[in-house]
Coordinates of C-alpha atoms in Angstrom, one line a residue:
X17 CA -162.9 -71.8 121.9
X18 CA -160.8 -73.6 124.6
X19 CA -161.4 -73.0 127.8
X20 CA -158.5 -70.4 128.0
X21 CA -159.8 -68.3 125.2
X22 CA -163.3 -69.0 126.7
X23 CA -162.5 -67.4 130.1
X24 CA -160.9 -64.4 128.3
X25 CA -163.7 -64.0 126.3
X26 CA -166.3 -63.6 129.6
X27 CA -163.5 -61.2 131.2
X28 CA -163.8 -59.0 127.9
X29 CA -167.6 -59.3 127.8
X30 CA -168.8 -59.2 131.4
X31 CA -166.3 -57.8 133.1
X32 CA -163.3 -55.2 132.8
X33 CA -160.3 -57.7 132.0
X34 CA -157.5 -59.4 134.0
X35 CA -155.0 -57.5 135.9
X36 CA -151.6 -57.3 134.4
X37 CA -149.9 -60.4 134.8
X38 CA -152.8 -62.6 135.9
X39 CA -153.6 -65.7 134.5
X40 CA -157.2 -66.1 133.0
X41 CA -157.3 -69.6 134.9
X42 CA -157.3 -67.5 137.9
X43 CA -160.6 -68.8 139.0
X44 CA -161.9 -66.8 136.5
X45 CA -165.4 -69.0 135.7
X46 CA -168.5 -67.5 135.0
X47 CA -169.7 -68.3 138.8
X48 CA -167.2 -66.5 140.5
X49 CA -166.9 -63.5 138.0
X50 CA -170.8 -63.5 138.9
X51 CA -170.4 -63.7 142.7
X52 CA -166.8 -63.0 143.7
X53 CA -165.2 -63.1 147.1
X54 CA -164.6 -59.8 147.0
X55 CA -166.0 -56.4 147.9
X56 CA -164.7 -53.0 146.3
X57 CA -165.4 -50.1 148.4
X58 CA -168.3 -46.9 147.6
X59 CA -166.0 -44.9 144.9
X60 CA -167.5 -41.7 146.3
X61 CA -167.4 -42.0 150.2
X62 CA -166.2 -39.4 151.8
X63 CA -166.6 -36.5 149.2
X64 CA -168.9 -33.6 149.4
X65 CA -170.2 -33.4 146.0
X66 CA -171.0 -29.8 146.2
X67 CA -172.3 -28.5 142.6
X68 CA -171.0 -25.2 143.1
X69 CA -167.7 -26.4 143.8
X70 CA -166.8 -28.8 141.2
X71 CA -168.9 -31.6 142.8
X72 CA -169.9 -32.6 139.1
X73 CA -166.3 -33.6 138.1
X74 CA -165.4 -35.3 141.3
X75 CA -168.5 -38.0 140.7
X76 CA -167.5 -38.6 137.7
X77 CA -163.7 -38.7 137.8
X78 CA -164.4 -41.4 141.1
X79 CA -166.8 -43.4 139.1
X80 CA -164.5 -43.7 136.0
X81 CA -161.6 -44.4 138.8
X82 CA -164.2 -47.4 140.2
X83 CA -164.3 -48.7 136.8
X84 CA -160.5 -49.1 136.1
X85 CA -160.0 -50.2 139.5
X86 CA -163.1 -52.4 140.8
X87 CA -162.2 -56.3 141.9
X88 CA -165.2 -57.3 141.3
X89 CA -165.6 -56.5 137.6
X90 CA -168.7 -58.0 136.6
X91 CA -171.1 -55.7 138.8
X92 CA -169.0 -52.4 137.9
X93 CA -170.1 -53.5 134.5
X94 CA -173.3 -54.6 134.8
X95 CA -173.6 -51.1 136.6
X96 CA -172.2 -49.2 133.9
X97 CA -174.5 -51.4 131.4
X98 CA -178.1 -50.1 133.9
X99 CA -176.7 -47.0 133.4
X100 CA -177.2 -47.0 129.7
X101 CA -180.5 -48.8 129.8
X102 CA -182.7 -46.7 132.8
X103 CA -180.4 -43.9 132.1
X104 CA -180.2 -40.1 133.8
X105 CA -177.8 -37.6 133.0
X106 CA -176.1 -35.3 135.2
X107 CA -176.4 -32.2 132.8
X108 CA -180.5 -32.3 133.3
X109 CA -180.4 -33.8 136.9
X110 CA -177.5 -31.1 138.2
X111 CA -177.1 -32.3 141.6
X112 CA -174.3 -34.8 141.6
X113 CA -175.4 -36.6 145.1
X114 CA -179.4 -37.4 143.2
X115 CA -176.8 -39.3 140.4
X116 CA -174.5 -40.8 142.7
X117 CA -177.5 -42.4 144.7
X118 CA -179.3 -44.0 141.3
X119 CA -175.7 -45.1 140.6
X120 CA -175.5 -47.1 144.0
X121 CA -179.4 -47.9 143.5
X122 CA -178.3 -49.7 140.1
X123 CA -175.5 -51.4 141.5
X124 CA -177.0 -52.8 144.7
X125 CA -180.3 -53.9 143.0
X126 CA -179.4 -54.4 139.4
X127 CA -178.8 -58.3 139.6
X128 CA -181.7 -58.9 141.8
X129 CA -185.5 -58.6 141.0
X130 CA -185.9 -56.8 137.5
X131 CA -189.6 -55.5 138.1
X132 CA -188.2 -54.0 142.3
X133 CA -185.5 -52.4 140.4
X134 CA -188.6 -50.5 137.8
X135 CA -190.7 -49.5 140.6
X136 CA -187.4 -48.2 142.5
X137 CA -185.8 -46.3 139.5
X138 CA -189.5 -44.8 138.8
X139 CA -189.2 -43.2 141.9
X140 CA -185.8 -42.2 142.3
X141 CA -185.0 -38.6 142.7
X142 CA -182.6 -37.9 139.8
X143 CA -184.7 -40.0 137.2
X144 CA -188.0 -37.7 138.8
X145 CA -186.0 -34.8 137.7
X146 CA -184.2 -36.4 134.5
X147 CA -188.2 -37.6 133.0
X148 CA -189.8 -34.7 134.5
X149 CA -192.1 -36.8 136.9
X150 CA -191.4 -34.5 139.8
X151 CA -193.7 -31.7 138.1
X152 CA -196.0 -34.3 137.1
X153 CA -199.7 -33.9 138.7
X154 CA -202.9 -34.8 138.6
X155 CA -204.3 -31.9 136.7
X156 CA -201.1 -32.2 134.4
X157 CA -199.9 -35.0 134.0
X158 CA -196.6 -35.2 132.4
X159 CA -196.1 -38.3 129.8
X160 CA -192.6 -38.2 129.7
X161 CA -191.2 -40.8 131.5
X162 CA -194.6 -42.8 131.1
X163 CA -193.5 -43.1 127.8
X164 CA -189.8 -44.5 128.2
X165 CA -190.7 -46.8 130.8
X166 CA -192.7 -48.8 128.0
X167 CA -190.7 -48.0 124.9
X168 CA -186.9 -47.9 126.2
X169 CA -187.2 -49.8 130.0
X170 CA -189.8 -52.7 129.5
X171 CA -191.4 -53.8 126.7
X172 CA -190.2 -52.0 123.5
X173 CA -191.6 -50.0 120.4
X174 CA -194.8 -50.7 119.2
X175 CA -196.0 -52.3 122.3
X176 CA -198.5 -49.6 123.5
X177 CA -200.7 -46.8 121.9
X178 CA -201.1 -42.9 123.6
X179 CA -204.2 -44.0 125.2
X180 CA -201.2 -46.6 127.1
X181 CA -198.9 -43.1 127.9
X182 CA -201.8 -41.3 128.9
X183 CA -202.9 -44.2 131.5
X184 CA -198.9 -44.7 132.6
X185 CA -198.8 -41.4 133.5
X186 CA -202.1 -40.5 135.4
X187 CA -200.9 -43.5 137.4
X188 CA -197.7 -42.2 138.3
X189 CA -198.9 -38.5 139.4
X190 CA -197.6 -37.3 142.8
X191 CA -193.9 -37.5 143.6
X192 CA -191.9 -35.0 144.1
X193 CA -188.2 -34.3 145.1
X194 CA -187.7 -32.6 147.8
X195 CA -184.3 -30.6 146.9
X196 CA -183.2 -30.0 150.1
X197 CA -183.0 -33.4 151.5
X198 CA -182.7 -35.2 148.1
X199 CA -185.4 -37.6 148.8
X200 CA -188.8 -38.2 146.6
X201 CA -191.8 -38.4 148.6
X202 CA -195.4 -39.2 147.6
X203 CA -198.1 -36.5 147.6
X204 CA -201.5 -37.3 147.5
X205 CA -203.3 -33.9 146.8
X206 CA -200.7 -33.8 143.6
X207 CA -202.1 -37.5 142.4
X208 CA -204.7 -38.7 140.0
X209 CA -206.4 -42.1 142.0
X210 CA -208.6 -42.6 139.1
X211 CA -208.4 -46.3 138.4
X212 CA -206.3 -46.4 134.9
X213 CA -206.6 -49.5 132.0
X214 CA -202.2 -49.9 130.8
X215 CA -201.7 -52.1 128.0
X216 CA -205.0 -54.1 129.1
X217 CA -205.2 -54.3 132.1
X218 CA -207.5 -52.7 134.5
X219 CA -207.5 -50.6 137.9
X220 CA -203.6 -49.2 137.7
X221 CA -203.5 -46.3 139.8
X222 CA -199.9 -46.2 141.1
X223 CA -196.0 -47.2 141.0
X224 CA -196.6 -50.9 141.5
X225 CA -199.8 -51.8 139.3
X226 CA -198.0 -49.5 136.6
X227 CA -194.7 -52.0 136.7
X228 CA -196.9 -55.4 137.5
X229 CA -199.1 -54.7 134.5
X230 CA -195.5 -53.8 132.0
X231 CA -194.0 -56.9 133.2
X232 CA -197.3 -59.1 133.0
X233 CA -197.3 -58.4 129.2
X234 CA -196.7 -60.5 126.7
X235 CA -193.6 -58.5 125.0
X236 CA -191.6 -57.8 128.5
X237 CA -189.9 -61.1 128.5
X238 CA -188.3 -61.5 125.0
X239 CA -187.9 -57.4 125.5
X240 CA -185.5 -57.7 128.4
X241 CA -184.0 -61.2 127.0
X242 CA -183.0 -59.1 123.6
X243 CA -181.0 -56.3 125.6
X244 CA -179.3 -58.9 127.4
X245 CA -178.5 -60.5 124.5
X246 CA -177.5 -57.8 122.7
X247 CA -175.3 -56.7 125.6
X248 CA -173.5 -59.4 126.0
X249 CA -174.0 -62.1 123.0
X250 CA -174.0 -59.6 119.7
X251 CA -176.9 -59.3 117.3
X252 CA -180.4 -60.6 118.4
X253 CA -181.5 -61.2 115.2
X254 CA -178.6 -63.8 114.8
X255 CA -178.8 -65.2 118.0
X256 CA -183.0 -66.1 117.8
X257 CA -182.0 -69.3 119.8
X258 CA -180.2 -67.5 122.6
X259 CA -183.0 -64.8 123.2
X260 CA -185.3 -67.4 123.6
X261 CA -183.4 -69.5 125.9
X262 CA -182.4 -66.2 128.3
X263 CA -186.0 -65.1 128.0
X264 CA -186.8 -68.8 129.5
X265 CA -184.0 -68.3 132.3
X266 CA -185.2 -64.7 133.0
X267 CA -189.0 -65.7 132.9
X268 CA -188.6 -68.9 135.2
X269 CA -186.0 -67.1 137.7
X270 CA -188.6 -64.9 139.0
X271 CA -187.8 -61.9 136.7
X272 CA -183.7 -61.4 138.0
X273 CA -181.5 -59.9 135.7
X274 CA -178.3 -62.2 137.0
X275 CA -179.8 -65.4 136.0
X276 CA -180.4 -63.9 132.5
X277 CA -177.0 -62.6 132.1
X278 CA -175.2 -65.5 133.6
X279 CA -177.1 -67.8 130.9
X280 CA -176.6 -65.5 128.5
X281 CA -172.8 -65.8 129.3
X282 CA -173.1 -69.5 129.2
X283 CA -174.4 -69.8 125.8
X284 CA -171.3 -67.4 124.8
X285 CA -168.8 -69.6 126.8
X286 CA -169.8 -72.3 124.6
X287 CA -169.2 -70.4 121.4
X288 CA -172.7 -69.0 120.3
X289 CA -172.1 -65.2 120.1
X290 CA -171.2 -62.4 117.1
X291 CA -168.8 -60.0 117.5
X292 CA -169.1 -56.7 119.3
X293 CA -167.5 -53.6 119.7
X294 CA -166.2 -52.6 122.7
X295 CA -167.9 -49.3 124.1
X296 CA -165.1 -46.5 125.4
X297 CA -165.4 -47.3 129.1
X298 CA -165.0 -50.7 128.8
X299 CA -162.2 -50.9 126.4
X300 CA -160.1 -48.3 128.8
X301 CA -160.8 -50.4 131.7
X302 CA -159.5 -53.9 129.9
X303 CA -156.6 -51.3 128.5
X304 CA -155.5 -50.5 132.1
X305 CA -155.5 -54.3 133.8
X306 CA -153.5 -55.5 131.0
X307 CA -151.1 -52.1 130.8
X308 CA -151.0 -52.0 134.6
X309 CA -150.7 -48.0 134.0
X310 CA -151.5 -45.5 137.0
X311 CA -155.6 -45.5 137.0
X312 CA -155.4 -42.4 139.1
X313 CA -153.7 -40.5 136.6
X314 CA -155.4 -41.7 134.1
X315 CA -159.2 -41.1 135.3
X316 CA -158.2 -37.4 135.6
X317 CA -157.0 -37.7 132.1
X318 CA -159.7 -39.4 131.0
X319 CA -162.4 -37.3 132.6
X320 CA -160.8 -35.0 129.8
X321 CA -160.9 -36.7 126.5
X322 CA -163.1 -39.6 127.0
X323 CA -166.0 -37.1 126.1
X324 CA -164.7 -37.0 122.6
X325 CA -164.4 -40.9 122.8
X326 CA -168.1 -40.7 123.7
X327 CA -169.0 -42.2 126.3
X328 CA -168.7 -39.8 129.9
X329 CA -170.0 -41.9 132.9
X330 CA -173.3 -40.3 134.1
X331 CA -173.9 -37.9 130.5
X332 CA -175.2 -40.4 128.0
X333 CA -176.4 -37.9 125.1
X334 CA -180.2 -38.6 125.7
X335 CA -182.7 -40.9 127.2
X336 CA -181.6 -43.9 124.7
X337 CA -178.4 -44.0 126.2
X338 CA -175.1 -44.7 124.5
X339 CA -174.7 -45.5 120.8
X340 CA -173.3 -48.8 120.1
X341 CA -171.3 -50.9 116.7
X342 CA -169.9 -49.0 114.3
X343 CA -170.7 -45.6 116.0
X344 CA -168.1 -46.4 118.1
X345 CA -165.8 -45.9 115.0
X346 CA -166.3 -42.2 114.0
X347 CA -163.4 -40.2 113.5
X348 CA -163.3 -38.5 116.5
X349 CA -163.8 -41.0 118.9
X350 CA -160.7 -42.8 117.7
X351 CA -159.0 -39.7 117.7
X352 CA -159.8 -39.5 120.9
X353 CA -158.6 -43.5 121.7
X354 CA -155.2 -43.0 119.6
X355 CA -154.1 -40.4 122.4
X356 CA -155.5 -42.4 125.6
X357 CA -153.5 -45.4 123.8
X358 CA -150.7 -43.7 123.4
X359 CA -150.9 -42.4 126.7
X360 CA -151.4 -46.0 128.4
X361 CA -148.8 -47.7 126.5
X362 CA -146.5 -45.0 127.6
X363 CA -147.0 -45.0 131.0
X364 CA -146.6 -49.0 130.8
X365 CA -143.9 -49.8 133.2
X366 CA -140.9 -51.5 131.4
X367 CA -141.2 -55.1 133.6
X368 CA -145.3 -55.1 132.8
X369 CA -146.0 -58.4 131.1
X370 CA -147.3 -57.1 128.2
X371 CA -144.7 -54.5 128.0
X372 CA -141.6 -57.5 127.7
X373 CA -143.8 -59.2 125.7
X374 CA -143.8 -56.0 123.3
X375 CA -140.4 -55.4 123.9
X376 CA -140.0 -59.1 122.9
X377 CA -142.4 -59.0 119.6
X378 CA -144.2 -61.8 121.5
X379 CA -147.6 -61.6 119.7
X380 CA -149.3 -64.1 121.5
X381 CA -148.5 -63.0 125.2
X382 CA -149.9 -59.3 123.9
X383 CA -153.2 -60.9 123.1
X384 CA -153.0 -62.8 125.8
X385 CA -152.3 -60.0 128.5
X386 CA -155.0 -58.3 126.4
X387 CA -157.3 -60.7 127.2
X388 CA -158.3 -61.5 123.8
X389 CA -160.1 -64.8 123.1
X390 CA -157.7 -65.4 120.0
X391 CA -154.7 -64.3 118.3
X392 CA -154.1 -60.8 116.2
X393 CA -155.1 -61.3 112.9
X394 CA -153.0 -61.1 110.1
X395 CA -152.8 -57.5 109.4
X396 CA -152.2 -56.6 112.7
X397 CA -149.6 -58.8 113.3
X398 CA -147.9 -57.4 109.9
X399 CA -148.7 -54.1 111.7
X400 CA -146.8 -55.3 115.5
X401 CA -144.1 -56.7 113.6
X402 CA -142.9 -53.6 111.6
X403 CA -143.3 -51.1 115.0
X404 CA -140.1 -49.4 115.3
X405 CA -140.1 -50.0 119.4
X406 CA -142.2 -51.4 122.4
X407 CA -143.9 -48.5 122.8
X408 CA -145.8 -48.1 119.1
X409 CA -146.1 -51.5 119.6
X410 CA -147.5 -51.4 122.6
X411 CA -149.8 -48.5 120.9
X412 CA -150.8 -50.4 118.1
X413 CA -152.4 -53.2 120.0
X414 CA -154.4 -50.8 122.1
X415 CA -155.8 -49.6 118.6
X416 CA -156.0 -53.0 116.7
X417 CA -159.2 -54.1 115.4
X418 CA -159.6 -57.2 117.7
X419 CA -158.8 -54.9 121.1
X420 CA -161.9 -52.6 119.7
X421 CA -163.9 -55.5 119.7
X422 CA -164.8 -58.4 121.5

């Protein structure tokens, strides 16, 4: 890639694409896309959030708002990406202020300390009620989240035994949430003290020597390095040389998840990374920088139908998180994206950059605008050319393989 097609290529994969009209040389390198000069504000300041009066919606209609609007595009992504990974859902958790506060808990902390952002999210109100920790006592100790923190959060399938659940979750025995205030606080009389042994190692008995002993483990590194990769790079299994090399830059930062992303995003820069296909949320949010279309309109819409494109900011189906590949290609999730494409292209204002250059049958500036890293292929620019006006055109491109992908 040149460095053009290289820039565009970060913007697609670590962030939420290019405004309409900017250039991708924009000071658009990896270091400022990591650290921008920018701050966006809290999406949800100033509302209520009241459950019984539609306070479910209104998160989620601000946070998919955030998303097609945020400046600084790499942390709303990485956010959205945590999301998927240490994930609650609003349907289980109910109260849309416990979500919104794991949300900002994600996004302040998620490119610092890995292992501080564990013990946090362990004891975060909305995962306590999500993994059933907050009815989680000595006498009965519920396994639950014991269970994902090892399998899904930090080291992986296959990595621990039942005696390892059982340990996990004696250790984490005695939080609770406390509904009115919204807070978790630690009770001792509800606790298990008895010194546990997780995955080998002895005399865990809380939140911290449960996460220090996870991390301390042989599988945590190339675990975390193999999500990253696989976020961001393509297939793991493909790229053996890149895990190893952001399990290294992980591993010697200290544990931080920005210096294993940002090398991650290096090794892609310099051409070492498979194809991927763009999840819903993502692929709107590229859609509106390079249509320039109303976002305000458009999250209300959105909040709608992007259910049936499946993928609803703060309801991931279950504690796995969102599907990914091909899954993104059943029928009626591209249903779904035909009508939000259709919509976008149609609310594309006639002097948009894109929409001349559709107006114009200008291939290249669509790709461009779209911030692809190279140009339609040749059935979809046999496809473009024969569109009977801007507008299908315009439609078309949203829909093409290479916009679905990245």
């Amino acid at each position: 890639m040149d460095d053009d097609a290289s820039i565009r290529w970060l913007h697609r994969r670590a962030g939420l694409g290019l405004a309409a009209g900017s250039s991708p040389g924009d000071g658009a390198v990896l270091d400022a896309l990591v650290a921008p000069a920018v701050s966006d504000p809290d999406p949800w300041d100033g509302l209520t959030l009241d459950p019984q009066d539609d306070g479910r919606r209104q998160a989620i209609v601000a946070w998919i708002l955030h998303l097609l609007t945020a400046q600084d595009t790499y942390r709303a992504r990485r956010t959205l990406m945590l999301h998927g990974w240490l994930v609650s859902a609003l349907d289980k958790v109910v109260q849309p202020t416990l979500m919104v506060e794991q949300i900002r808990l994600l996004d302040s902390q998620g490119g610092g300390s890995y292992p501080a952002l564990l013990r946090a999210i362990t004891v975060d109100p909305a995962m306590l009620v999500y993994l059933d920790g907050r009815t989680s006592t000595g006498r009965s100790p519920n396994e639950n989240y014991g269970r994902e923190l090892m399998e899904l959060f930090a080291l992986g399938v296959g990595e621990y035994d039942e005696a390892d659940v059982r340990a996990a979750a004696a250790a984490l025995t005695g939080w609770v949430v406390r509904s009115r205030i919204g807070d978790a606080q630690f009770v001792p009389s509800r606790h298990d003290p008895t010194p546990q042994t997780l995955v080998g190692v002895t005399g865990v008995d809380d939140v911290a020597s449960v996460v220090d002993a996870l991390v301390g483990h042989p599988a945590h590194v190339p675990f975390v390095a193999r999500r990253i990769v696989r976020e961001y790079l393509g297939d793991p299994a493909v790229l053996a040389d890149a895990v190893e090399e952001v399990g290294a830059a992980y591993a010697t930062s200290g544990l931080r998840l920005d210096d294993a992303i940002s090398t991650a995003l290096r090794i892609g820069m310099a051409g070492t990374s498979t194809r991927l296909v763009l999840a819903p949320m993502p692929w709107l949010a590229i859609s509106v920088r390079a249509t320039g279309a109303a976002p305000a309109q458009l999250a209300r819409v959105a909040s709608r139908t992007i259910r049936q494109m499946g993928q609803l900011p703060m309801l991931p189906p279950n504690v796995g998180g969102w599907p990914s590949g091909t899954a993104w290609f059943g029928s009626s999730s591209l249903v779904a994206r035909s009508h939000v494409a259709a919509e976008l292209a149609a609310a594309t204002g006639p002097d948009a950059p894109i929409a001349v250059a559709a107006a114009d049958a200008d291939l290249d500036t669509m790709a461009e605008q779209l911030c692809l890293a190279e140009p339609f292929g040749p059935a979809t620019t046999a496809a473009l050319a024969a569109a009977q006006d801007p507008t299908e055109r315009l439609t078309l491109a949203l829909l093409s393989p290479e916009h679905l992908t990245s």
